C-alpha atoms as a printed R data frame, in Angstrom:
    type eleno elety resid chain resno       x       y       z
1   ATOM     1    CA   UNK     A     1  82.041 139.146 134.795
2   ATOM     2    CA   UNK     A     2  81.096 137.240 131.817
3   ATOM     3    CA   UNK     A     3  82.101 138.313 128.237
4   ATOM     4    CA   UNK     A     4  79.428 138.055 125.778
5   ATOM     5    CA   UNK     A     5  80.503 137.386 122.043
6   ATOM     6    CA   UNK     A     6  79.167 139.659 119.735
7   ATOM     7    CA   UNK     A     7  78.385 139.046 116.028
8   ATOM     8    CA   UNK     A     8  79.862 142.160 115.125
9   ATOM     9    CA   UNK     A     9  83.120 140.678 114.594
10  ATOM    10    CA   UNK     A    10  82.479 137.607 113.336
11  ATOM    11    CA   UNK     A    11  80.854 139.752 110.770
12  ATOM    12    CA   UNK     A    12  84.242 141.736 110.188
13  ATOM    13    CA   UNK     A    13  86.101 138.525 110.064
14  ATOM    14    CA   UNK     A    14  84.010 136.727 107.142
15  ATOM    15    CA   UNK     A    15  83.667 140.209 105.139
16  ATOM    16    CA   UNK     A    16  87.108 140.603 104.962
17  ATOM    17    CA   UNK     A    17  87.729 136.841 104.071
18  ATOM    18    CA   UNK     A    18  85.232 137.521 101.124
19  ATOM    19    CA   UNK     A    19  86.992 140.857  99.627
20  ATOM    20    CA   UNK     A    20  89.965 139.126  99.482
21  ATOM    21    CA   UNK     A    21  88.670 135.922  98.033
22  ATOM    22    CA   UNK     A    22  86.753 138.306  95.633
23  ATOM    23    CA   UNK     A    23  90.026 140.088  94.592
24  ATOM    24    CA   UNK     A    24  91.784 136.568  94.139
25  ATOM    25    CA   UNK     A    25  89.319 135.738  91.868
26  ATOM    26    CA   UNK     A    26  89.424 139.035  89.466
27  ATOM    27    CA   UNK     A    27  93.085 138.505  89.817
28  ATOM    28    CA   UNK     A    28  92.769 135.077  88.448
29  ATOM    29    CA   UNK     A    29  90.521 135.998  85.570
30  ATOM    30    CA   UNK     A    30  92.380 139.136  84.456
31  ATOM    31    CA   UNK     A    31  95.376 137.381  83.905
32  ATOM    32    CA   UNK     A    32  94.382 134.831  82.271
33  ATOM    33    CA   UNK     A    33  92.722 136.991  79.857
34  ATOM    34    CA   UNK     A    34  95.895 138.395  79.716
35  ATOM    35    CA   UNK     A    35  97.981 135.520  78.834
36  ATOM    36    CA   UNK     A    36  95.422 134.384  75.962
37  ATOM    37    CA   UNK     A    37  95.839 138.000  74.646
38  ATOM    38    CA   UNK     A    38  99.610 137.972  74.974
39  ATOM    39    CA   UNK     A    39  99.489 134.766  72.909
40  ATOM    40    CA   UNK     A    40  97.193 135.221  70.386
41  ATOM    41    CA   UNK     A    41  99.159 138.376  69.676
42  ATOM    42    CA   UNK     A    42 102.902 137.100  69.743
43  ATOM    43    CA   UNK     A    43 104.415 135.644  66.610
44  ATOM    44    CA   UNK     A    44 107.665 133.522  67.834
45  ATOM    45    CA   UNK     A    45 108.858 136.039  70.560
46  ATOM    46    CA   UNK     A    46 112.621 133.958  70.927
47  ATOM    47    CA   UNK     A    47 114.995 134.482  68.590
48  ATOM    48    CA   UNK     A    48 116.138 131.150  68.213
49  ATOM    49    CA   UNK     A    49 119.073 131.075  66.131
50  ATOM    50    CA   UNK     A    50 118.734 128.047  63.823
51  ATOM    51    CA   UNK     A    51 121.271 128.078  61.229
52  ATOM    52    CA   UNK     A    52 123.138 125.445  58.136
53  ATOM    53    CA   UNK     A    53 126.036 124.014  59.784
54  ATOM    54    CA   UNK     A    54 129.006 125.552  57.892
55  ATOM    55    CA   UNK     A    55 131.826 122.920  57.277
56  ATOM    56    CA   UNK     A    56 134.907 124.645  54.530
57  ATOM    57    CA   UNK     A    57 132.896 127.842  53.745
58  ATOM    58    CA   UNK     A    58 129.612 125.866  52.204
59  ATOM    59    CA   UNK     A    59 126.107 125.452  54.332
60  ATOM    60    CA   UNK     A    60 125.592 121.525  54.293
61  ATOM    61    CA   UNK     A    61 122.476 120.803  52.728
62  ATOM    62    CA   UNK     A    62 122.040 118.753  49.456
63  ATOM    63    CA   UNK     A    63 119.691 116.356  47.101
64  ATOM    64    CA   UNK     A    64 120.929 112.655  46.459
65  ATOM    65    CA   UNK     A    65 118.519 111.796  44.210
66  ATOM    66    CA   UNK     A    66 116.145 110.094  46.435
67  ATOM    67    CA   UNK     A    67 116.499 112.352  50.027
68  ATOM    68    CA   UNK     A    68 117.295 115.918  50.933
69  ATOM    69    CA   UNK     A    69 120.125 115.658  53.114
70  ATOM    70    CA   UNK     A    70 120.970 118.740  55.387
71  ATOM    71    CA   UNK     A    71 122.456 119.948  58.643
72  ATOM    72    CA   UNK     A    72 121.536 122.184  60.984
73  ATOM    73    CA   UNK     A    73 122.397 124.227  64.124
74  ATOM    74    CA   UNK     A    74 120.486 125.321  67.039
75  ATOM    75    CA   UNK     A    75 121.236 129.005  68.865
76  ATOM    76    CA   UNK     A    76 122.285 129.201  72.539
77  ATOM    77    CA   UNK     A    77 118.844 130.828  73.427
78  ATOM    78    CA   UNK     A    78 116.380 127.943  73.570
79  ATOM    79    CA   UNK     A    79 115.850 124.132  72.804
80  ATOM    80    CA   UNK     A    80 114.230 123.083  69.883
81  ATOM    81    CA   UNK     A    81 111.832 120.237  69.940
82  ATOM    82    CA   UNK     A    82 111.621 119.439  66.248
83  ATOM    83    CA   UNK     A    83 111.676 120.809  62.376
84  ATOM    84    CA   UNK     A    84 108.984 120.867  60.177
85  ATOM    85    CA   UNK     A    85 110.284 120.716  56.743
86  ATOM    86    CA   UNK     A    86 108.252 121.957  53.541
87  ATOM    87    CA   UNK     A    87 109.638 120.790  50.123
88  ATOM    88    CA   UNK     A    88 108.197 122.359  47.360
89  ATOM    89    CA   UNK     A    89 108.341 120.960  43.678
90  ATOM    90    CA   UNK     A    90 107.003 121.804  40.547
91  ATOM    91    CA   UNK     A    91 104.846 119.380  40.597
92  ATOM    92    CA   UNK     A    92 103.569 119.711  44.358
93  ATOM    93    CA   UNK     A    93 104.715 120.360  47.735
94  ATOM    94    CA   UNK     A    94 105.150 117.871  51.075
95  ATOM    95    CA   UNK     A    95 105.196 118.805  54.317
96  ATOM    96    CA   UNK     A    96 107.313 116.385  57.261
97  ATOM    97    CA   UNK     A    97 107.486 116.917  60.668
98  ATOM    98    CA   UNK     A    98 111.003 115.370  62.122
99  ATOM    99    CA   UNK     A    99 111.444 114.892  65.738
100 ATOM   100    CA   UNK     A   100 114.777 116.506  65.801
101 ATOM   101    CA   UNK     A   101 115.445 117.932  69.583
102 ATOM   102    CA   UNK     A   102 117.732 119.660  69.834
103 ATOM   103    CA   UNK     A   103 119.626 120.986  73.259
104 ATOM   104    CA   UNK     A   104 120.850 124.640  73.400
105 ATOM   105    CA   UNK     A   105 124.156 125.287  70.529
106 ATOM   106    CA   UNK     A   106 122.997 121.419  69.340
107 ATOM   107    CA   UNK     A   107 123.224 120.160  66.102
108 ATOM   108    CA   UNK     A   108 121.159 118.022  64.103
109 ATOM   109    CA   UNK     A   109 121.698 116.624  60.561
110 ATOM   110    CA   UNK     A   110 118.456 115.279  58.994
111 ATOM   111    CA   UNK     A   111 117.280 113.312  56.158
112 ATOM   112    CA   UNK     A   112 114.033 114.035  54.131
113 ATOM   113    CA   UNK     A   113 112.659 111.389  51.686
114 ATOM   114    CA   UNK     A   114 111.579 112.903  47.937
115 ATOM   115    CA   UNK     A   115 111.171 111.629  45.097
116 ATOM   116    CA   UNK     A   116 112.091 113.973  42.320
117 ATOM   117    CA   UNK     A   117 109.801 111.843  39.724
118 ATOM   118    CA   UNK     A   118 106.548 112.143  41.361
119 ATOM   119    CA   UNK     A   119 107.161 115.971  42.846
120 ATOM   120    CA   UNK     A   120 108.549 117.844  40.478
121 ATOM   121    CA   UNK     A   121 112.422 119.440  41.129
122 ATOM   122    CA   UNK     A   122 113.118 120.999  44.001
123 ATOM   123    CA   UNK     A   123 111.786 124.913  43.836
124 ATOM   124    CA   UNK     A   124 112.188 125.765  47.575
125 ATOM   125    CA   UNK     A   125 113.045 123.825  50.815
126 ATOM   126    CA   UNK     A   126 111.655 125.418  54.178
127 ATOM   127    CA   UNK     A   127 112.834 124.538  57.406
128 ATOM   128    CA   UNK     A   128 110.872 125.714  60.645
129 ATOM   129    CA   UNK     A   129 111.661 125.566  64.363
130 ATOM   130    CA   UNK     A   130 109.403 123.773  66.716
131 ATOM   131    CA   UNK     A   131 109.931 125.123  70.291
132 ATOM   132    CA   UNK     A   132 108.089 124.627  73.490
133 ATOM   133    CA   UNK     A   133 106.974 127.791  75.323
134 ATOM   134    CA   UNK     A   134 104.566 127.721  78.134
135 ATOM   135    CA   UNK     A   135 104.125 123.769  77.794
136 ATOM   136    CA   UNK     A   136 102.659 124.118  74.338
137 ATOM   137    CA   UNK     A   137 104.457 123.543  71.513
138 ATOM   138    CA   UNK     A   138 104.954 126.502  68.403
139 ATOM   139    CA   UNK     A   139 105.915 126.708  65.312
140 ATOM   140    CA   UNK     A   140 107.741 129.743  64.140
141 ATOM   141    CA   UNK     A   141 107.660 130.128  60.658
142 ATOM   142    CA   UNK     A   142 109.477 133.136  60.420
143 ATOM   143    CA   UNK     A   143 112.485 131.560  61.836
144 ATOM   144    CA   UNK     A   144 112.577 129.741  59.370
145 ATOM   145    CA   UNK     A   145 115.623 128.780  57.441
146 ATOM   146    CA   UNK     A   146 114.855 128.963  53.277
147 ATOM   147    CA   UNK     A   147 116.670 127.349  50.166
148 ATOM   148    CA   UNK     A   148 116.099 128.020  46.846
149 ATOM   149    CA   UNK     A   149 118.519 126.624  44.956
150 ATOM   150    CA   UNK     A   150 119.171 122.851  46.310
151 ATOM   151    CA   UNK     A   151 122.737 121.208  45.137
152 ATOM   152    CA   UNK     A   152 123.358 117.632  44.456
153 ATOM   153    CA   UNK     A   153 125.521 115.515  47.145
């Protein structure tokens, strides 16, 4: 006896191939509407930890004259890529980006170039984070580490 094939389950076969290539795809487009969502939503979502380095009881940042000098330390809960440092004077404000990485409980001490003559005195100083989640770099502002009142070295 010969077998004949039927189409019937052929048919089966390639229907349930498509429902589940179907699903895949709704999968793939739900969460990724998902993730853009999540994003667009969250602020800074680590807590990062950046703090002055302490040395004798006094957080070491300063103003020579010509640079703002300062030191800081990274938390144990993520690295840190970079600071971006706003200075603002009386006269205006600057913005530098410092490439400042940072491993996990690191330490960086930086140096900022200002001119006191051209900018006004130092009103406010603020330090932000730059962190890599997801391969894409962020900012966190409000992680941000904030002096007012800038000493002299």
């Amino acid at each position: 006896m010969e077998r004949k094939i039927t189409r019937k389950g052929i048919t089966a076969i390639m229907s349930t191939l498509l429902l589940i290539s179907f699903a895949v795809a709704v999968g793939v487009v739900v969460m990724s509407l998902g993730k853009a969502q999540i994003e667009g939503e969250a602020v800074c979502p680590v807590n990062i930890g950046l703090l002055f380095a302490n040395i004798g009881g006094e957080e070491q940042y300063c103003y020579d004259g010509s640079e703002l000098r300062f030191t800081v330390e990274n938390g144990i809960n993520i690295n840190v890529e970079g600071l971006l440092v706003n200075i603002i004077g009386t006269e205006r404000a600057e913005t530098f980006q410092l490439d400042a990485k940072m491993g996990k409980a690191g330490s960086h001490v930086g140096k900022v170039p200002y001119i006191q003559a051209t900018s006004g005195a130092i009103r406010q100083v603020k330090i932000s984070p730059i962190i890599v989640l997801y391969e894409e770099q962020q900012i966190c502002p409000e992680k941000s580490l904030v002096i007012e009142n800038v000493g002299n070295c």
